[in-house]
Coordinates of C-alpha atoms in Angstrom, one line a residue:
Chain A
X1 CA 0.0 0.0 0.0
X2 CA 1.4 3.5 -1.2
X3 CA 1.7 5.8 2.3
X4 CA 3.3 8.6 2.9
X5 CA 5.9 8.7 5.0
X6 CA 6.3 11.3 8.4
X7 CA 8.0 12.1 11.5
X8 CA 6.1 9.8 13.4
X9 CA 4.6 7.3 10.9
X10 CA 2.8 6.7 7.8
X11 CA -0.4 8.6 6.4
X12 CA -2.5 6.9 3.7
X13 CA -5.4 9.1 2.6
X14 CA -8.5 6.7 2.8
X15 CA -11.6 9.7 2.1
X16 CA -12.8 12.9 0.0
X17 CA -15.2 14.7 -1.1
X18 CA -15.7 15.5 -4.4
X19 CA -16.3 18.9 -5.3
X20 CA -14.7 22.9 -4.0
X21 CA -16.9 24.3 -0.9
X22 CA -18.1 27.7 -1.2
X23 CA -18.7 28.5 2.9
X24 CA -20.9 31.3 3.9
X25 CA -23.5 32.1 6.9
X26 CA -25.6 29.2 5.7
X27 CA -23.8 25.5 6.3
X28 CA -23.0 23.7 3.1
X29 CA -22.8 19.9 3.3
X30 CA -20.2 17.3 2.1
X31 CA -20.3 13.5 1.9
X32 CA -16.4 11.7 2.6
X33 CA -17.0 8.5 1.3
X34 CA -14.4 6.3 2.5
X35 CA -12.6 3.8 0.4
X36 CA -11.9 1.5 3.8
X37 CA -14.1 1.0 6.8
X38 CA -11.7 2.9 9.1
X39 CA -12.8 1.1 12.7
X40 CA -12.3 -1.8 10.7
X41 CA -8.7 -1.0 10.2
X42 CA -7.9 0.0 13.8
X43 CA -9.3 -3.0 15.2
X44 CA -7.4 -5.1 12.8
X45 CA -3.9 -3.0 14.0
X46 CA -1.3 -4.8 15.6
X47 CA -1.1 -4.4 19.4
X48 CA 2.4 -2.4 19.0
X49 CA 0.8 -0.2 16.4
X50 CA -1.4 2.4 16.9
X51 CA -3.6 4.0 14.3
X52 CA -5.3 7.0 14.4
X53 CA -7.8 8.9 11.7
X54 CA -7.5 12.8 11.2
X55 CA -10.5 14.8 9.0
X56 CA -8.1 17.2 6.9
X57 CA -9.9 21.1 5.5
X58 CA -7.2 21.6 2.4
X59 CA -6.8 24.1 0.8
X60 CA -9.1 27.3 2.6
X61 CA -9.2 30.4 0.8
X62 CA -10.4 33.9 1.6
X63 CA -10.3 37.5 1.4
X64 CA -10.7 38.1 4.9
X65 CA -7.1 38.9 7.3
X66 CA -8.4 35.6 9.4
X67 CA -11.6 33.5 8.9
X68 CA -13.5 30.8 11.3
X69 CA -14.9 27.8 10.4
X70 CA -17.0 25.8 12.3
X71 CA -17.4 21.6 11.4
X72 CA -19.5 19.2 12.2
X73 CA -19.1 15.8 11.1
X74 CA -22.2 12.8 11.2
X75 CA -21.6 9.4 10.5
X76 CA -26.0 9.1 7.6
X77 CA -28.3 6.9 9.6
X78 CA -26.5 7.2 12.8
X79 CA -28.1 9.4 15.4
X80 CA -26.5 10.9 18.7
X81 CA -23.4 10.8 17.2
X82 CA -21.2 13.8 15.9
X83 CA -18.0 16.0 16.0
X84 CA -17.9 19.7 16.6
X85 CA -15.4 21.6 16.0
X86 CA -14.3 25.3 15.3
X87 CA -11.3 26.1 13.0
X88 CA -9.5 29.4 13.4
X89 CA -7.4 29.9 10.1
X90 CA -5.3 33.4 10.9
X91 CA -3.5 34.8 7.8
X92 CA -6.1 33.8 5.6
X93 CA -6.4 36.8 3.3
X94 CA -2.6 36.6 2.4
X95 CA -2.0 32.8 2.2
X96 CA -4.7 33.2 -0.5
X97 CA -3.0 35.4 -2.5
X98 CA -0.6 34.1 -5.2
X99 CA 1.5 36.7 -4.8
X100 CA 2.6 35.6 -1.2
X101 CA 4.5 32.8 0.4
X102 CA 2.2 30.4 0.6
X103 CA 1.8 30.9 -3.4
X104 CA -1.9 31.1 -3.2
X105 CA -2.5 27.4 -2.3
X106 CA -4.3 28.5 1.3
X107 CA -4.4 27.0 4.4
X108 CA -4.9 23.8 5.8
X109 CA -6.4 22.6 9.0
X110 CA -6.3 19.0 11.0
X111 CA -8.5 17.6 13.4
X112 CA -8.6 14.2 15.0
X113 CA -11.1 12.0 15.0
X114 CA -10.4 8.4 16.0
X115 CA -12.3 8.0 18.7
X116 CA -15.4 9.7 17.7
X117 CA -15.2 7.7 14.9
X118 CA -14.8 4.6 16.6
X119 CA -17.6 5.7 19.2
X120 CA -20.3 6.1 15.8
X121 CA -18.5 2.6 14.8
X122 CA -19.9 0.9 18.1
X123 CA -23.1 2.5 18.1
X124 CA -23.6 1.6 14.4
X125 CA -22.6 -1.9 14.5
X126 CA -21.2 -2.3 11.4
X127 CA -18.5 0.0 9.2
X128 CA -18.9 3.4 8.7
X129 CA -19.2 3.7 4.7
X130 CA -19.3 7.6 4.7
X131 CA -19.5 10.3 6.8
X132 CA -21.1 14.0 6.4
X133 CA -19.2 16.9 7.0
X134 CA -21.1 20.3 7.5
X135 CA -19.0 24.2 7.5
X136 CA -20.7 27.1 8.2
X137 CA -19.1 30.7 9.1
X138 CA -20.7 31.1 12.7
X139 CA -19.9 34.5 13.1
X140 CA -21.4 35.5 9.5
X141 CA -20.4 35.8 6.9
X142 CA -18.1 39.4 5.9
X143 CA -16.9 37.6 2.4
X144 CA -17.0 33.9 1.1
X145 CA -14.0 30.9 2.2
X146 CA -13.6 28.4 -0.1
X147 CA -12.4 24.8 0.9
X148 CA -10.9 22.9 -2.2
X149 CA -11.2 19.4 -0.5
X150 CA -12.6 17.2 2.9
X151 CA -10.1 14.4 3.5
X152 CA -9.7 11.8 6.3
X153 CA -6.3 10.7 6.4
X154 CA -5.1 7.3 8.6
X155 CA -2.0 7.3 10.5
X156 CA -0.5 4.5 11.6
X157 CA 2.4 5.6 14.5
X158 CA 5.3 3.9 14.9
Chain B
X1 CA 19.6 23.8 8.4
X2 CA 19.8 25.9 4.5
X3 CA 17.2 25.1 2.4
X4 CA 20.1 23.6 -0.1
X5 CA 21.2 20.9 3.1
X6 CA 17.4 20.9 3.9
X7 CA 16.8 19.5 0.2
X8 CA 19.8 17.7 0.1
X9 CA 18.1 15.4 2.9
X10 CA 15.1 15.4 0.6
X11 CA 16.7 13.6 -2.4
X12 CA 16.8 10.7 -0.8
X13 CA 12.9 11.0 -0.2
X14 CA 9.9 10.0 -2.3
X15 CA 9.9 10.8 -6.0
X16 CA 13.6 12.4 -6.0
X17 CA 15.4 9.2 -6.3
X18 CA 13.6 8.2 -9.5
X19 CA 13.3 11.4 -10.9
X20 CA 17.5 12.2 -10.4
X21 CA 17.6 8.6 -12.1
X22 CA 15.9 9.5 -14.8
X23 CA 17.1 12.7 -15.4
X24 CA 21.0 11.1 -14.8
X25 CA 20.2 8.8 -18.0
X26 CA 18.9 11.3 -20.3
X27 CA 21.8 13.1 -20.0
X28 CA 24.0 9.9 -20.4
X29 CA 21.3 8.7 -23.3
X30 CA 22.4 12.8 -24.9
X31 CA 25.9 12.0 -24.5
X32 CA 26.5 8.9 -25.0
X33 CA 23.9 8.3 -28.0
X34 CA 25.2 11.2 -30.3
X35 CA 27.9 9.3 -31.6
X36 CA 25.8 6.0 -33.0
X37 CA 22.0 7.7 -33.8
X38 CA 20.4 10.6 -34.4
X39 CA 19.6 11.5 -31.0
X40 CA 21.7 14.8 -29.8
X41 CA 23.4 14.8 -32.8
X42 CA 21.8 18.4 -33.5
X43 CA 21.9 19.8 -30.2
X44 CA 25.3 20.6 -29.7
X45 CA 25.6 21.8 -33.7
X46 CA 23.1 24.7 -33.3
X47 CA 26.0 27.2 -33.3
X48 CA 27.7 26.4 -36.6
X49 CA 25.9 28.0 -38.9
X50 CA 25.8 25.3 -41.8
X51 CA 24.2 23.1 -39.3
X52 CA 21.1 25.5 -39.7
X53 CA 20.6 24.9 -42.7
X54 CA 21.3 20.8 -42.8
X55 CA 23.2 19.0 -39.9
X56 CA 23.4 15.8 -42.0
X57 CA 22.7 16.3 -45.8
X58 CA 22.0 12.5 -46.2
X59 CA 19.3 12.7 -43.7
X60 CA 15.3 13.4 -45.2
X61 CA 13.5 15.9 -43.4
X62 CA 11.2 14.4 -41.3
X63 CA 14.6 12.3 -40.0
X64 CA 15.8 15.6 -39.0
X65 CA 12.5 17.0 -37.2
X66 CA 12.5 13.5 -35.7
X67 CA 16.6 14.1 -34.1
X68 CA 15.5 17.7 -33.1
X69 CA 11.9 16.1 -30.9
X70 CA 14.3 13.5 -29.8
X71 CA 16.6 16.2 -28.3
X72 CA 14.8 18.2 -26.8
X73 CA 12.2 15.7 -25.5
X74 CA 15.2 14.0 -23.7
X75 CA 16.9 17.1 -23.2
X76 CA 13.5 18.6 -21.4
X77 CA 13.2 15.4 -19.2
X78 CA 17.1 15.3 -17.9
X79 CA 16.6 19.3 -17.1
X80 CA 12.9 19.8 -15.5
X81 CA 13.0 16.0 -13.9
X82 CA 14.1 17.1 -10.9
X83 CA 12.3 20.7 -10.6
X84 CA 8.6 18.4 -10.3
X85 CA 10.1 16.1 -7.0
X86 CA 7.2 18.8 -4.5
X87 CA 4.8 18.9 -7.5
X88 CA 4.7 14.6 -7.9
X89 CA 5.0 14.2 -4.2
X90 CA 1.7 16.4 -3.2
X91 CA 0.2 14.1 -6.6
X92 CA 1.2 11.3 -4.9
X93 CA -0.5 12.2 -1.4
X94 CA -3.6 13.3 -2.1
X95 CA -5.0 10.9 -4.1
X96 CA -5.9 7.7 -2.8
X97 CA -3.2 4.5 -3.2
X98 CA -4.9 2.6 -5.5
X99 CA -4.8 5.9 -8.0
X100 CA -0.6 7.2 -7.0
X101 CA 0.8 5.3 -10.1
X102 CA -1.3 5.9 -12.2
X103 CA -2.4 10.4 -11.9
X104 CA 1.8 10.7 -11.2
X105 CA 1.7 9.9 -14.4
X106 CA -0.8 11.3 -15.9
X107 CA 0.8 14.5 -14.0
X108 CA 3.9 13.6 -16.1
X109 CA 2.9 13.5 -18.9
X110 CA 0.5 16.7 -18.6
X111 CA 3.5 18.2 -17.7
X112 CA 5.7 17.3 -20.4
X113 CA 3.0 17.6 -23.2
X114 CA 3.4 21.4 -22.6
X115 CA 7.4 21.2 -22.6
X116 CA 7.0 19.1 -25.8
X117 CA 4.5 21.9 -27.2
X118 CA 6.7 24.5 -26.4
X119 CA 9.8 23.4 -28.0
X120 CA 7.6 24.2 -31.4
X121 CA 8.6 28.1 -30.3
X122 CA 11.8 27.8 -28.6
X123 CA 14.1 24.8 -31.3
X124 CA 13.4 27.0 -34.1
X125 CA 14.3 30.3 -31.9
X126 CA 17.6 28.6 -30.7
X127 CA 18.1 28.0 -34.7
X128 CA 17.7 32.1 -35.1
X129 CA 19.6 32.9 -32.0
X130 CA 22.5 30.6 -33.6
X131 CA 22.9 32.7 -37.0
X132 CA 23.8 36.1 -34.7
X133 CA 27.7 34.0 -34.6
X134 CA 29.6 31.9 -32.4
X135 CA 29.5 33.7 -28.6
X136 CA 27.2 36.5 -29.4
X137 CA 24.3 34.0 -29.5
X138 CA 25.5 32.7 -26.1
X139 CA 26.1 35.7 -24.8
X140 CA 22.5 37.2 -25.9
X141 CA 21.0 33.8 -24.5
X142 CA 22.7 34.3 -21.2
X143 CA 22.1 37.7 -20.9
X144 CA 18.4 37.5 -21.0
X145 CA 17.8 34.6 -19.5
X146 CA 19.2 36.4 -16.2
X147 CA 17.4 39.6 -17.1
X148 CA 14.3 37.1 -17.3
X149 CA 15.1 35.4 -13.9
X150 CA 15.1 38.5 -12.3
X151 CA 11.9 40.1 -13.7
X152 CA 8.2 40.0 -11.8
X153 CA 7.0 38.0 -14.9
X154 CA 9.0 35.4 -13.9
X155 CA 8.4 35.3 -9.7
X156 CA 4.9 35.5 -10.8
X157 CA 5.5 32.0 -13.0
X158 CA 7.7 30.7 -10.1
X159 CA 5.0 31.6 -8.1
X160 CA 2.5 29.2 -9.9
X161 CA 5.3 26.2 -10.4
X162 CA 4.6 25.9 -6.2
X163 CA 0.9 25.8 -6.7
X164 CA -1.3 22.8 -6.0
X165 CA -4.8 22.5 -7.5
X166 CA -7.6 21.0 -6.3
X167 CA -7.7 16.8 -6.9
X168 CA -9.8 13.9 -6.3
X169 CA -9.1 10.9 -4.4
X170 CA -10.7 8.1 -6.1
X171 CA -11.1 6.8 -9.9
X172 CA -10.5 8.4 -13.6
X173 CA -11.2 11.6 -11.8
X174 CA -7.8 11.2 -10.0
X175 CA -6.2 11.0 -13.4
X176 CA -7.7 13.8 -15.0
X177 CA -7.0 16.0 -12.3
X178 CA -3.1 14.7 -12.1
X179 CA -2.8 15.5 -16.1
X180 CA -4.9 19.4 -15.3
X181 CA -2.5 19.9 -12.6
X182 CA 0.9 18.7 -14.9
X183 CA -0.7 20.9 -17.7
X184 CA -0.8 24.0 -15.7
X185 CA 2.6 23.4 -13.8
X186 CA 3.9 22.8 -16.8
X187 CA 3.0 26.1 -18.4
X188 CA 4.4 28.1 -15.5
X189 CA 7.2 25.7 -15.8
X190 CA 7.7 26.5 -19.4
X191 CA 7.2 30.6 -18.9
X192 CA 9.7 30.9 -16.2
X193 CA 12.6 28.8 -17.4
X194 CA 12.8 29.5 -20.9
X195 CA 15.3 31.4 -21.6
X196 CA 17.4 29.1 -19.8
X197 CA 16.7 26.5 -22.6
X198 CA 17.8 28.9 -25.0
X199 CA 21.7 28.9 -23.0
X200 CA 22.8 25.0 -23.5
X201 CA 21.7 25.3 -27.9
X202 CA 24.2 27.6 -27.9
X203 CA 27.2 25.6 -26.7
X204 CA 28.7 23.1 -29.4
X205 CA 31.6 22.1 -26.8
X206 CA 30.9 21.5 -23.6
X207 CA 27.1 21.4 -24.3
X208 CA 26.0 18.2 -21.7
X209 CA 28.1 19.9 -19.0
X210 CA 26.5 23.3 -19.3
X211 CA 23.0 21.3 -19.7
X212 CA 23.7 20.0 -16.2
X213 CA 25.1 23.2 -15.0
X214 CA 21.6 24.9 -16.4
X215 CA 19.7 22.1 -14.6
X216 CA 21.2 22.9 -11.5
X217 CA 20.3 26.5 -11.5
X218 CA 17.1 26.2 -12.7
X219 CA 16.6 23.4 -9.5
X220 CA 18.3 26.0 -7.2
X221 CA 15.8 29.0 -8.7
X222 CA 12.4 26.7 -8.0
X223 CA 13.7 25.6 -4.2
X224 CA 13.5 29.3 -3.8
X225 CA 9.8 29.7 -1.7
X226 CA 7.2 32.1 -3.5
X227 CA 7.6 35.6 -3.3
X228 CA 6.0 39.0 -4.4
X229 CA 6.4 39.4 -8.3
X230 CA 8.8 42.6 -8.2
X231 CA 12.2 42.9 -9.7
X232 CA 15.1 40.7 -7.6
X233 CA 18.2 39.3 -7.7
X234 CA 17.5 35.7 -9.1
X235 CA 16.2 33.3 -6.2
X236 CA 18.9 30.7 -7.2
X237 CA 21.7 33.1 -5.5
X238 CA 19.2 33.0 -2.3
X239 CA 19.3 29.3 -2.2
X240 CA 22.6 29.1 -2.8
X241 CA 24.5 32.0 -0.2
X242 CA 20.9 30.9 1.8
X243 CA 20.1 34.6 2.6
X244 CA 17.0 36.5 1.6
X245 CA 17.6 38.8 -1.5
X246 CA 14.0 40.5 -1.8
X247 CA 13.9 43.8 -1.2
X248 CA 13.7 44.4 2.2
X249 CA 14.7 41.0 2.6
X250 CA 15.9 40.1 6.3
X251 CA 19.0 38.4 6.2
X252 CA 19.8 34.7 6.8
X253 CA 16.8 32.4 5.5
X254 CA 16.8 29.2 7.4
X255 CA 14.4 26.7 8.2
X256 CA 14.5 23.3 9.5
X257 CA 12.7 19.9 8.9
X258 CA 11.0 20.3 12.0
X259 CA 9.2 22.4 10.8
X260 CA 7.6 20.3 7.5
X261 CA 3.8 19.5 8.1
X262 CA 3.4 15.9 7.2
X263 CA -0.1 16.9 5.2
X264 CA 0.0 19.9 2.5
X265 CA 0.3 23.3 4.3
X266 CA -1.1 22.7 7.6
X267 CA -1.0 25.9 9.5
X268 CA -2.9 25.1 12.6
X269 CA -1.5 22.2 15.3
X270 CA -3.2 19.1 15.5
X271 CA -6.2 19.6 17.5
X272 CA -7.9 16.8 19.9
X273 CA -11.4 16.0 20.6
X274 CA -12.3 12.9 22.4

């Protein structure tokens, strides 16, 4: 299996949406469809190996000097069961422009979510196929962040 | 740790190995071919005049046309190999394993489609640039390929060589994305480097060895990070002494390994929610 290599293990990419996010005031909705059944894989880790599943936000871009971005992530057809999060992305305005040092590719944010995930597993019973991912700017919306891609990434530590 | 020592490390990471391999045998394949075939038997010719007009006079036509693509495809790949290693590796992580092999190379060969295009300009420019005379073309070729360096137009291409784009994860998708994103890296690729392409047509002696030495530069220049498109010294100098030369630039430039996100510019720490 291709994975990429770290300072503390490897990364394999095993979810993503499909299409750019325009985020505003309202919440816009993505589905991560996952190419393995993540529990799945952590139960089936050795005992000396730990694995551990992180939702990546790639690529935000704004206008704004800093924006906020709140998440919240629900496994369809499982209820009483979801991650919250808010994302703080500081230097947003010039990591979107081209001209800077960031070459207009944005910023990126990581959260982890193995255990919620593995929480959503148990209460399922069976393998999460896909999971929804909501953003919404919570404090309004002065001018539009767009988020090129949702991924969930698993990392299996040394 | 420089960003030269920094990178130096990095070779022996990822794509870099294959990509200094394949890069190592097109210039032995340019060296050591030009002897027995066609291959690089125009490149290093381009300065004597009569080899404007015909290199071989036994040779048809299209054989010719066919030596000059043959050069300057294998010339293209043993120069711009290397300058892709960031652009194959973030190909190569954001799309799911089952799809690395295959949108790297769709990447690739996005990538050099647009070299290959763009030799259509710049072959038959080197064969103008030639008929100026022996060290007036070089010198011309030299000359404004650092005036070009050093210009906004080309920061703002640099710029866009360390660009990502948007790709998806799973299925043909994947590969159409890889060959978009080699497409558009390769046409900043192509607008800030060349000039540089022009330098090594002009050398009849000597002409692998400056190809390497162009190579090198042109590697140095795109280690360089992004900058505002303004007139500068060229960013090959900055990775080499390892000191900012923007204006207003602050001194020593260093960064360490540490410091390099394992996922594509992550700017915030890893956050925990149990």
């Amino acid at each position: 299996m291709a994975t990429t290599p770290t300072g503390r293990g490897t990364s394999t990419l095993v979810g993503a949406n499909d299409e750019v996010l325009q985020v505003t005031a309202s919440p816009v909705t993505a589905r991560v469809k996952l190419a393995a059944a993540p529990a799945a894989a952590l139960a089936a880790a050795a005992p000396a190996a730990a694995e551990r599943l992180y939702l990546n936000v790639e690529g935000v871009r704004g206008n704004s000097p800093s924006g906020v971005l709140s998440v919240r992530v629900v496994a369809p057809g499982i209820p009483d069961a979801e991650i919250n999060e808010t994302l703080v992305f500081f230097g947003l305005g010039k990591a979107s422009s081209t001209d800077g040092s960031h070459a207009g590719n944005g910023l990126s944010s990581t959260v982890e979510i193995t255990d919620k995930v593995a929480a959503m597993q148990a209460r399922a019973g069976a393998a999460i196929q896909e999971l929804e991912v909501s953003l919404v700017q919570p404090e309004g919306a002065s001018s539009e962040i767009t988020v090129d891609r949702i991924s969930i990434y698993r990392l299996r530590v040394r | 740790m420089s960003r030269l020592a920094a990178f130096a490390v990095q070779t022996g990471r990822g794509a870099m190995p294959w990509l200094v391999a394949l890069s190592v045998g097109s210039y032995l394949l340019l060296g050591f071919a030009q002897p027995a075939s066609n291959v690089a038997a125009l490149c290093g010719r381009l300065n004597v005049a009569q080899s404007v007009f015909l290199p071989a006079p036994n040779l048809q036509f299209s054989q010719i046309l066919q030596a000059v693509a043959a050069d300057w495809i294998l010339m293209v790949v043993a120069m711009m190999a290397p300058l892709v290693a960031a652009n194959l590796s973030y190909v190569g992580r954001v799309v799911h394993a089952s799809q690395k092999v295959a949108a790297s190379i769709a990447f690739l060969l996005g990538y050099l489609c647009v070299w290959i295009l763009s030799g259509l300009l710049l072959v038959p420019l080197a064969f103008v640039l030639a008929l100026t005379g022996a060290w007036i073309d070089l010198s011309l070729a030299f000359g404004v390929a650092v005036v070009w360096s050093m210009s906004p137009l080309a920061q703002w291409a640099r710029n866009r060589c360390h660009g990502t784009s948007r790709m998806a994860a799973f299925g043909q998708e994947a590969q159409a994305d890889g060959c978009w994103f080699g497409l558009r890296t390769g046409a900043a690729c192509v607008f800030a480097c060349w000039p540089w392409m022009l330098v090594p047509l002009q050398v009849e002696t000597g002409h692998i060895a400056v190809m390497v030495l162009t190579g090198l530069y042109l590697f140095a220049d795109r280690i360089a990070p992004p900058a505002a498109p303004v007139w500068r010294l060229p960013p090959a100098l900055e990775t080499v002494l390892g000191v900012s030369l923007l204006p207003g630039g602050r001194g020593a430039n260093r960064h360490s390994l540490r410091h390099t996100k394992p996922l594509a510019s992550t700017s915030q720490p890893v956050r925990t929610r149990r």
